[in-house]
């Protein structure tokens, strides 16, 4: 089988050694895909890339949260998408939308990165700092806690899983197709009533030692 890199839309055209063509769907939200990429980067020794992907995963989770809540209010999808264009290139505005939607929904302050974590992220992404393995793992832990704790709030509503499933990558017209899930975070796959495990168990799954 030909090796295949991840593609942004999650739809991968694959040709096996015998020339058979089929489609592999990565049935994962973008934030789930990026979190997998980040953990894999740690395993491969690319700590700066890991931090960047963890940060991107968190931003895409904010997007998922925002769009889900706007959708749950019954707002037309076209209006939602047109409005999103106004903030799609501005992460600070997306963060603001997330924090105030969370406040309006749950009457409490949303969990976000603290100032030290934000400073660390900016140092890595904007100043070229190359973090240690321990620093990359620790930053991933902080991101994971935010996503985990926020989703556990969302899990009180079964409507979430309908929306989650409807917005996953899906190939159309494929004669042969296979579906794969993300490994670290997969909201569509529950164990003991939750989609989340201990962060250390994720590292172990990816054969990474917690060196902190």
Coordinates of N, CA and C in Angstrom, one line a residue:
X1 N 0.8 -1.2 0.0 CA 0.0 0.0 0.0 C 0.9 1.3 0.0
X2 N 0.5 2.2 -0.8 CA 1.2 3.5 -0.8 C 1.1 4.2 0.5
X3 N 2.2 4.8 1.0 CA 2.1 5.7 2.2 C 1.2 6.9 1.9
X4 N 0.6 7.4 2.9 CA -0.4 8.5 2.7 C -0.2 9.5 3.9
X5 N 0.0 10.7 3.5 CA 0.0 11.8 4.4 C -1.4 12.3 4.8
X6 N -1.6 12.9 6.0 CA -2.8 13.4 6.3 C -3.2 14.6 5.4
X7 N -4.5 14.6 5.0 CA -5.0 15.7 4.2 C -6.0 16.5 5.0
X8 N -6.1 17.8 4.7 CA -6.8 18.7 5.5 C -8.3 18.3 5.7
X9 N -8.9 17.8 4.6 CA -10.3 17.5 4.6 C -10.6 16.1 5.2
X10 N -9.6 15.4 5.6 CA -9.8 14.1 6.2 C -10.2 13.0 5.2
X11 N -10.2 13.2 3.9 CA -10.6 12.2 2.9 C -9.3 11.8 2.1
X12 N -8.9 10.6 2.2 CA -7.7 10.1 1.7 C -7.9 9.1 0.6
X13 N -7.4 9.3 -0.6 CA -7.5 8.4 -1.7 C -6.2 7.5 -1.6
X14 N -6.5 6.2 -1.5 CA -5.4 5.2 -1.3 C -5.4 4.1 -2.4
X15 N -4.2 3.8 -2.8 CA -4.0 2.7 -3.8 C -3.2 1.6 -3.1
X16 N -3.8 0.4 -3.1 CA -3.0 -0.7 -2.5 C -2.0 -1.3 -3.4
X17 N -1.2 -2.3 -2.9 CA -0.1 -2.8 -3.7 C -0.6 -3.5 -5.0
X18 N -1.9 -3.9 -5.0 CA -2.4 -4.6 -6.2 C -3.2 -3.6 -7.1
X19 N -3.1 -2.3 -6.8 CA -3.7 -1.4 -7.7 C -5.1 -1.0 -7.4
X20 N -5.7 -1.6 -6.3 CA -7.1 -1.3 -6.0 C -7.2 0.1 -5.3
X21 N -8.2 0.9 -5.7 CA -8.3 2.2 -5.2 C -9.5 2.3 -4.2
X22 N -9.3 2.9 -3.1 CA -10.4 3.1 -2.2 C -10.1 4.4 -1.4
X23 N -11.1 4.7 -0.6 CA -11.1 6.0 0.2 C -11.0 5.7 1.7
X24 N -10.1 6.3 2.4 CA -10.1 6.2 3.8 C -10.6 7.6 4.4
X25 N -11.6 7.5 5.2 CA -12.1 8.7 5.9 C -11.6 8.7 7.3
X26 N -10.9 9.8 7.7 CA -10.5 10.1 9.0 C -11.7 10.7 9.8
X27 N -12.4 9.9 10.5 CA -13.7 10.4 11.1 C -13.3 11.1 12.4
X28 N -12.8 12.3 12.2 CA -12.3 13.1 13.4 C -12.6 14.6 13.1
X29 N -12.9 15.3 14.1 CA -12.9 16.7 14.0 C -11.5 17.3 13.9
X30 N -11.4 18.5 13.4 CA -10.0 19.0 13.1 C -9.2 19.1 14.4
X31 N -9.8 19.5 15.5 CA -9.1 19.6 16.8 C -8.6 18.2 17.2
X32 N -9.3 17.2 16.9 CA -8.9 15.8 17.3 C -7.7 15.4 16.4
X33 N -7.8 15.7 15.2 CA -6.7 15.3 14.2 C -5.5 16.1 14.6
X34 N -5.6 17.3 14.9 CA -4.4 18.1 15.3 C -3.8 17.6 16.6
X35 N -4.6 17.2 17.5 CA -4.0 16.7 18.8 C -3.2 15.4 18.5
X36 N -3.7 14.5 17.7 CA -3.0 13.4 17.3 C -1.6 13.7 16.7
X37 N -1.7 14.7 15.8 CA -0.4 15.2 15.1 C 0.6 15.7 16.1
X38 N 0.1 16.4 17.1 CA 0.9 16.9 18.2 C 1.6 15.8 19.0
X39 N 0.8 14.8 19.4 CA 1.4 13.8 20.2 C 2.4 12.9 19.4
X40 N 2.0 12.7 18.1 CA 3.0 12.0 17.2 C 4.3 12.8 17.0
X41 N 4.2 14.1 17.0 CA 5.4 14.9 16.8 C 6.3 14.8 18.1
X42 N 5.7 14.7 19.2 CA 6.6 14.4 20.4 C 7.3 13.1 20.3
X43 N 6.6 12.0 19.8 CA 7.2 10.7 19.7 C 8.3 10.7 18.6
X44 N 8.1 11.6 17.6 CA 9.1 11.7 16.6 C 10.3 12.7 16.9
X45 N 10.2 13.4 18.0 CA 11.3 14.3 18.5 C 11.1 15.7 18.0
X46 N 10.0 16.1 17.5 CA 9.8 17.5 17.0 C 8.9 18.3 18.0
X47 N 9.6 18.8 19.0 CA 8.9 19.4 20.1 C 8.2 20.8 19.8
X48 N 8.9 21.5 18.9 CA 8.3 22.8 18.5 C 7.1 22.6 17.7
X49 N 7.1 21.6 16.8 CA 5.9 21.3 16.0 C 4.8 20.7 16.9
X50 N 5.2 20.0 17.9 CA 4.2 19.5 18.8 C 3.4 20.6 19.5
X51 N 4.1 21.6 20.0 CA 3.5 22.7 20.7 C 2.6 23.5 19.7
X52 N 3.1 23.7 18.5 CA 2.3 24.5 17.5 C 1.0 23.7 17.2
X53 N 1.1 22.4 17.1 CA -0.1 21.6 16.8 C -1.1 21.5 18.0
X54 N -0.5 21.5 19.2 CA -1.4 21.5 20.4 C -2.2 22.8 20.4
X55 N -1.5 23.9 20.1 CA -2.1 25.3 20.1 C -3.2 25.3 19.1
X56 N -2.9 24.8 17.9 CA -3.8 24.8 16.8 C -5.0 24.0 17.1
X57 N -4.8 22.8 17.8 CA -5.9 22.0 18.2 C -6.9 22.7 19.2
X58 N -6.3 23.5 20.1 CA -7.1 24.2 21.0 C -8.0 25.3 20.3
X59 N -7.4 26.0 19.4 CA -8.1 27.0 18.6 C -9.2 26.4 17.8
X60 N -9.0 25.2 17.2 CA -10.0 24.6 16.4 C -11.1 24.0 17.3
X61 N -10.7 23.7 18.6 CA -11.8 23.2 19.5 C -12.7 24.4 19.9
X62 N -12.1 25.6 20.1 CA -12.9 26.8 20.3 C -13.9 27.0 19.1
X63 N -13.4 26.8 17.9 CA -14.3 26.9 16.8 C -15.4 25.9 16.8
X64 N -15.1 24.7 17.1 CA -16.1 23.6 17.2 C -17.2 24.0 18.3
X65 N -16.7 24.5 19.4 CA -17.6 24.9 20.5 C -18.6 26.0 20.1
X66 N -18.0 27.0 19.4 CA -18.7 28.2 19.0 C -19.8 27.7 18.0
X67 N -19.4 27.0 17.0 CA -20.3 26.6 15.9 C -21.4 25.7 16.4
X68 N -21.0 24.8 17.4 CA -22.0 23.9 17.9 C -23.1 24.7 18.7
X69 N -22.7 25.6 19.5 CA -23.7 26.4 20.3 C -24.5 27.3 19.4
X70 N -24.0 27.9 18.4 CA -24.8 28.7 17.5 C -25.7 27.8 16.7
X71 N -25.3 26.6 16.3 CA -26.2 25.7 15.6 C -27.3 25.3 16.6
X72 N -27.0 25.0 17.8 CA -28.0 24.6 18.8 C -29.1 25.6 19.0
X73 N -28.8 26.9 18.7 CA -29.8 28.0 18.8 C -30.7 28.0 17.6
X74 N -30.5 27.2 16.7 CA -31.4 27.1 15.5 C -31.1 28.1 14.4
X75 N -29.9 28.7 14.5 CA -29.5 29.7 13.5 C -29.1 29.1 12.2
X76 N -29.6 29.6 11.1 CA -29.3 29.0 9.8 C -27.8 28.9 9.5
X77 N -27.5 27.7 8.9 CA -26.0 27.4 8.7 C -25.3 28.4 7.8
X78 N -26.0 28.9 6.8 CA -25.4 29.9 5.9 C -25.1 31.2 6.7
X79 N -25.9 31.6 7.6 CA -25.7 32.8 8.4 C -24.5 32.6 9.3
X80 N -24.4 31.4 9.9 CA -23.3 31.1 10.8 C -22.0 31.1 10.0
X81 N -22.0 30.5 8.9 CA -20.7 30.5 8.1 C -20.3 31.8 7.6
X82 N -21.3 32.7 7.2 CA -20.9 34.0 6.8 C -20.4 34.9 7.9
X83 N -21.0 34.7 9.1 CA -20.5 35.4 10.3 C -19.1 34.9 10.7
X84 N -18.9 33.6 10.6 CA -17.6 33.1 11.0 C -16.5 33.7 10.2
X85 N -16.7 34.0 8.9 CA -15.7 34.6 8.0 C -15.2 35.8 8.6
X86 N -16.0 36.6 9.4 CA -15.5 37.8 10.0 C -14.4 37.6 11.1
X87 N -14.3 36.4 11.6 CA -13.4 36.2 12.7 C -12.4 35.0 12.4
X88 N -12.6 34.4 11.2 CA -11.9 33.2 10.8 C -10.3 33.3 10.9
X89 N -9.8 34.5 10.7 CA -8.4 34.8 10.7 C -7.9 35.5 11.9
X90 N -8.8 35.6 12.9 CA -8.4 36.4 14.1 C -8.7 35.5 15.4
X91 N -7.6 34.9 15.8 CA -7.7 33.9 17.0 C -8.2 34.6 18.2
X92 N -7.8 35.9 18.5 CA -8.3 36.6 19.7 C -9.8 36.8 19.7
X93 N -10.3 37.1 18.5 CA -11.8 37.3 18.5 C -12.5 35.9 18.7
X94 N -11.9 34.9 18.2 CA -12.5 33.5 18.4 C -12.5 33.2 19.9
X95 N -11.4 33.5 20.5 CA -11.3 33.2 22.0 C -12.3 34.0 22.7
X96 N -12.5 35.3 22.3 CA -13.5 36.1 23.0 C -14.9 35.5 22.8
X97 N -15.2 35.1 21.6 CA -16.5 34.5 21.3 C -16.7 33.2 22.2
X98 N -15.7 32.4 22.3 CA -15.7 31.2 23.1 C -16.0 31.5 24.6
X99 N -15.3 32.4 25.1 CA -15.4 32.7 26.5 C -16.8 33.3 26.9
X100 N -17.3 34.1 26.0 CA -18.6 34.7 26.4 C -19.8 33.8 26.1
X101 N -19.6 32.9 25.0 CA -20.7 31.9 24.8 C -20.7 30.9 26.0
X102 N -19.5 30.6 26.5 CA -19.4 29.7 27.6 C -20.1 30.3 28.9
X103 N -19.8 31.6 29.1 CA -20.3 32.3 30.2 C -21.9 32.4 30.1
X104 N -22.4 32.7 28.9 CA -23.8 32.8 28.8 C -24.5 31.4 29.0
X105 N -23.8 30.3 28.6 CA -24.4 29.0 28.6 C -24.3 28.4 30.0
X106 N -23.2 28.6 30.7 CA -23.0 27.9 32.0 C -22.9 28.8 33.2
X107 N -23.0 30.1 33.0 CA -22.9 31.0 34.1 C -21.6 30.9 34.9
X108 N -20.5 30.6 34.2 CA -19.2 30.6 34.9 C -18.1 30.9 33.8
X109 N -17.0 31.2 34.4 CA -15.8 31.6 33.5 C -15.3 30.3 32.8
X110 N -15.0 30.4 31.5 CA -14.5 29.3 30.8 C -13.0 29.0 31.2
X111 N -12.6 27.8 31.1 CA -11.2 27.5 31.4 C -10.4 27.7 30.1
X112 N -9.4 28.5 30.2 CA -8.5 28.8 29.0 C -7.0 28.7 29.5
X113 N -6.1 28.9 28.6 CA -4.7 28.9 28.9 C -4.4 30.0 29.9
X114 N -3.6 29.8 30.9 CA -3.2 30.9 31.8 C -2.1 31.7 31.1
X115 N -1.7 32.8 31.7 CA -0.8 33.8 31.1 C 0.6 33.1 30.8
X116 N 1.0 32.2 31.7 CA 2.3 31.6 31.6 C 2.2 30.6 30.3
X117 N 1.1 29.9 30.2 CA 1.0 29.0 29.0 C 0.9 29.8 27.7
X118 N 0.2 30.9 27.8 CA 0.1 31.8 26.6 C 1.5 32.3 26.2
X119 N 2.2 32.8 27.2 CA 3.5 33.3 27.0 C 4.5 32.2 26.4
X120 N 4.4 31.0 26.9 CA 5.2 29.9 26.4 C 4.8 29.6 24.9
X121 N 3.5 29.5 24.6 CA 3.1 29.3 23.2 C 3.6 30.3 22.3
X122 N 3.5 31.6 22.7 CA 4.0 32.7 21.8 C 5.5 32.6 21.6
X123 N 6.2 32.3 22.7 CA 7.6 32.1 22.6 C 8.1 31.1 21.6
X124 N 7.3 30.0 21.6 CA 7.6 28.9 20.7 C 7.2 29.3 19.2
X125 N 6.0 29.8 19.1 CA 5.5 30.0 17.7 C 6.0 31.2 17.1
X126 N 6.2 32.3 17.8 CA 6.5 33.6 17.3 C 8.0 34.0 17.4
X127 N 8.7 33.3 18.4 CA 10.1 33.7 18.6 C 11.0 32.5 18.3
X128 N 10.5 31.4 17.8 CA 11.4 30.3 17.4 C 12.0 29.5 18.5
X129 N 11.5 29.6 19.7 CA 12.0 28.9 20.9 C 11.8 27.4 20.6
X130 N 12.8 26.6 20.9 CA 12.6 25.1 20.7 C 12.5 24.5 22.1
X131 N 11.3 24.0 22.5 CA 11.0 23.5 23.8 C 11.6 22.2 24.1
X132 N 11.8 21.9 25.3 CA 12.2 20.5 25.7 C 11.0 19.5 25.6
X133 N 11.3 18.3 25.7 CA 10.2 17.3 25.6 C 9.3 17.5 26.8
X134 N 9.8 17.7 28.0 CA 9.0 17.9 29.2 C 8.1 19.1 29.0
X135 N 8.6 20.2 28.4 CA 7.8 21.4 28.2 C 6.6 21.1 27.2
X136 N 7.0 20.4 26.1 CA 5.9 20.1 25.1 C 4.9 19.2 25.7
X137 N 5.3 18.2 26.5 CA 4.3 17.3 27.1 C 3.4 18.1 28.1
X138 N 4.0 18.9 28.8 CA 3.3 19.7 29.8 C 2.3 20.7 29.1
X139 N 2.7 21.3 28.0 CA 1.7 22.2 27.3 C 0.6 21.3 26.8
X140 N 0.9 20.2 26.2 CA -0.2 19.3 25.7 C -1.2 18.9 26.8
X141 N -0.7 18.7 28.0 CA -1.5 18.4 29.2 C -2.5 19.5 29.5
X142 N -2.0 20.8 29.4 CA -2.8 21.9 29.7 C -3.9 22.0 28.6
X143 N -3.6 21.8 27.4 CA -4.6 21.9 26.3 C -5.6 20.8 26.5
X144 N -5.1 19.6 26.8 CA -6.0 18.4 26.9 C -7.0 18.7 28.1
X145 N -6.6 19.3 29.2 CA -7.4 19.5 30.3 C -8.6 20.5 29.9
X146 N -8.2 21.5 29.1 CA -9.2 22.5 28.7 C -10.3 21.8 27.8
X147 N -9.8 21.1 26.8 CA -10.7 20.4 25.9 C -11.6 19.4 26.7
X148 N -10.9 18.6 27.5 CA -11.6 17.5 28.3 C -12.7 18.1 29.2
X149 N -12.3 19.1 30.0 CA -13.3 19.7 31.0 C -14.4 20.4 30.3
X150 N -14.2 21.0 29.1 CA -15.2 21.7 28.4 C -16.2 20.7 27.8
X151 N -15.6 19.7 27.2 CA -16.5 18.7 26.5 C -17.3 17.9 27.5
X152 N -16.8 17.7 28.7 CA -17.6 17.1 29.8 C -18.8 17.9 30.2
X153 N -18.7 19.2 30.0 CA -19.9 20.1 30.2 C -20.9 19.8 29.0
X154 N -20.3 19.7 27.8 CA -21.2 19.5 26.6 C -21.8 18.2 26.6
X155 N -21.2 17.2 27.3 CA -21.7 15.8 27.2 C -23.0 15.7 28.0
X156 N -23.5 16.7 28.6 CA -24.8 16.7 29.3 C -25.9 16.7 28.2
X157 N -25.6 17.1 27.0 CA -26.5 17.1 25.9 C -26.3 16.1 24.9
X158 N -27.2 15.3 24.6 CA -27.1 14.3 23.5 C -27.1 14.9 22.1
X159 N -27.6 16.1 22.0 CA -27.6 16.8 20.8 C -26.2 17.0 20.2
X160 N -25.3 17.1 21.1 CA -23.9 17.3 20.7 C -23.4 16.2 19.8
X161 N -23.8 14.9 20.0 CA -23.3 13.8 19.2 C -23.9 13.8 17.8
X162 N -25.1 14.3 17.7 CA -25.7 14.4 16.4 C -25.0 15.5 15.6
X163 N -24.6 16.6 16.2 CA -23.9 17.6 15.5 C -22.5 17.2 15.2
X164 N -21.8 16.6 16.2 CA -20.5 16.0 16.0 C -20.4 15.1 14.8
X165 N -21.3 14.2 14.7 CA -21.3 13.2 13.6 C -21.6 13.9 12.3
X166 N -22.5 14.8 12.2 CA -22.9 15.5 11.0 C -21.8 16.3 10.4
X167 N -20.8 16.7 11.2 CA -19.8 17.6 10.7 C -18.4 16.9 10.5
X168 N -18.4 15.5 10.6 CA -17.2 14.8 10.4 C -17.0 14.6 8.9
X169 N -15.7 14.5 8.5 CA -15.4 14.2 7.0 C -16.2 13.0 6.5
X170 N -16.7 13.2 5.3 CA -17.5 12.1 4.7 C -17.3 12.1 3.2
X171 N -16.8 11.0 2.7 CA -16.6 10.9 1.2 C -17.9 10.7 0.5
X172 N -18.1 11.2 -0.7 CA -19.3 11.0 -1.4 C -19.0 10.2 -2.7
X173 N -19.7 9.2 -3.0 CA -19.6 8.5 -4.2 C -18.4 7.5 -4.3
X174 N -17.8 7.2 -3.1 CA -16.7 6.3 -3.1 C -17.2 4.9 -3.3
X175 N -16.6 4.1 -4.2 CA -17.0 2.7 -4.4 C -16.5 1.9 -3.2
X176 N -15.3 2.1 -2.7 CA -14.8 1.4 -1.5 C -14.3 2.4 -0.5
X177 N -14.7 2.2 0.7 CA -14.2 3.2 1.7 C -14.0 2.5 3.1
X178 N -13.1 3.1 3.8 CA -12.8 2.6 5.2 C -12.9 3.9 6.1
X179 N -13.2 3.7 7.3 CA -13.3 4.8 8.3 C -12.3 4.5 9.4
X180 N -11.5 5.6 9.8 CA -10.6 5.5 10.9 C -10.9 6.7 11.9
X181 N -10.7 6.4 13.2 CA -10.9 7.5 14.2 C -9.5 8.0 14.6
X182 N -9.6 9.2 15.2 CA -8.4 9.7 15.9 C -8.1 8.9 17.1
X183 N -6.9 8.9 17.6 CA -6.4 8.0 18.7 C -6.5 8.7 20.1
X184 N -6.0 9.9 20.2 CA -5.9 10.6 21.5 C -7.3 11.0 22.0
X185 N -8.0 11.8 21.1 CA -9.3 12.3 21.5 C -10.3 11.9 20.4
X186 N -11.4 11.2 20.8 CA -12.4 10.8 19.8 C -13.7 10.9 20.5
X187 N -14.4 12.0 20.3 CA -15.7 12.3 21.0 C -16.7 11.3 20.6
X188 N -16.6 10.7 19.4 CA -17.6 9.7 19.0 C -17.4 8.3 19.6
X189 N -16.4 8.1 20.4 CA -16.1 6.8 20.9 C -16.0 6.9 22.4
X190 N -17.0 6.4 23.1 CA -17.1 6.5 24.6 C -16.7 5.2 25.3
X191 N -16.0 5.4 26.4 CA -15.6 4.3 27.3 C -16.1 4.7 28.7
X192 N -16.9 3.8 29.3 CA -17.4 4.1 30.6 C -18.1 5.5 30.7
X193 N -18.8 5.8 29.6 CA -19.7 7.0 29.6 C -18.9 8.3 29.2
X194 N -17.6 8.2 28.9 CA -16.9 9.5 28.6 C -16.0 9.2 27.4
X195 N -15.7 10.3 26.7 CA -14.8 10.2 25.5 C -13.3 10.4 25.9
X196 N -13.1 10.7 27.2 CA -11.7 11.1 27.6 C -11.1 10.1 28.6
X197 N -9.8 10.0 28.5 CA -9.0 9.2 29.4 C -8.0 10.1 30.1
X198 N -7.2 9.5 31.0 CA -6.1 10.2 31.6 C -5.1 10.5 30.6
X199 N -4.5 11.7 30.7 CA -3.5 12.2 29.7 C -2.3 11.2 29.7
X200 N -1.9 10.7 30.8 CA -0.8 9.8 30.9 C -1.0 8.5 30.0
X201 N -2.3 8.1 30.0 CA -2.6 6.9 29.3 C -2.5 7.2 27.8
X202 N -2.8 8.4 27.4 CA -2.6 8.8 25.9 C -1.1 8.7 25.6
X203 N -0.3 9.3 26.4 CA 1.1 9.2 26.2 C 1.6 7.8 26.1
X204 N 1.1 7.0 26.9 CA 1.5 5.5 26.9 C 1.1 4.9 25.6
X205 N -0.1 5.2 25.2 CA -0.6 4.6 23.9 C 0.3 5.0 22.7
X206 N 0.8 6.2 22.8 CA 1.8 6.6 21.7 C 3.2 6.3 22.0
X207 N 3.4 5.5 23.1 CA 4.7 5.0 23.5 C 5.7 6.2 23.8
X208 N 5.1 7.1 24.6 CA 5.9 8.3 25.1 C 6.0 8.2 26.6
X209 N 7.1 8.4 27.1 CA 7.3 8.4 28.6 C 7.1 9.8 29.1
X210 N 6.4 10.0 30.2 CA 6.1 11.3 30.8 C 7.4 11.7 31.5
X211 N 8.2 12.5 30.9 CA 9.5 12.9 31.5 C 9.5 14.1 32.4
X212 N 8.3 14.6 32.7 CA 8.2 15.8 33.6 C 8.7 15.4 35.0

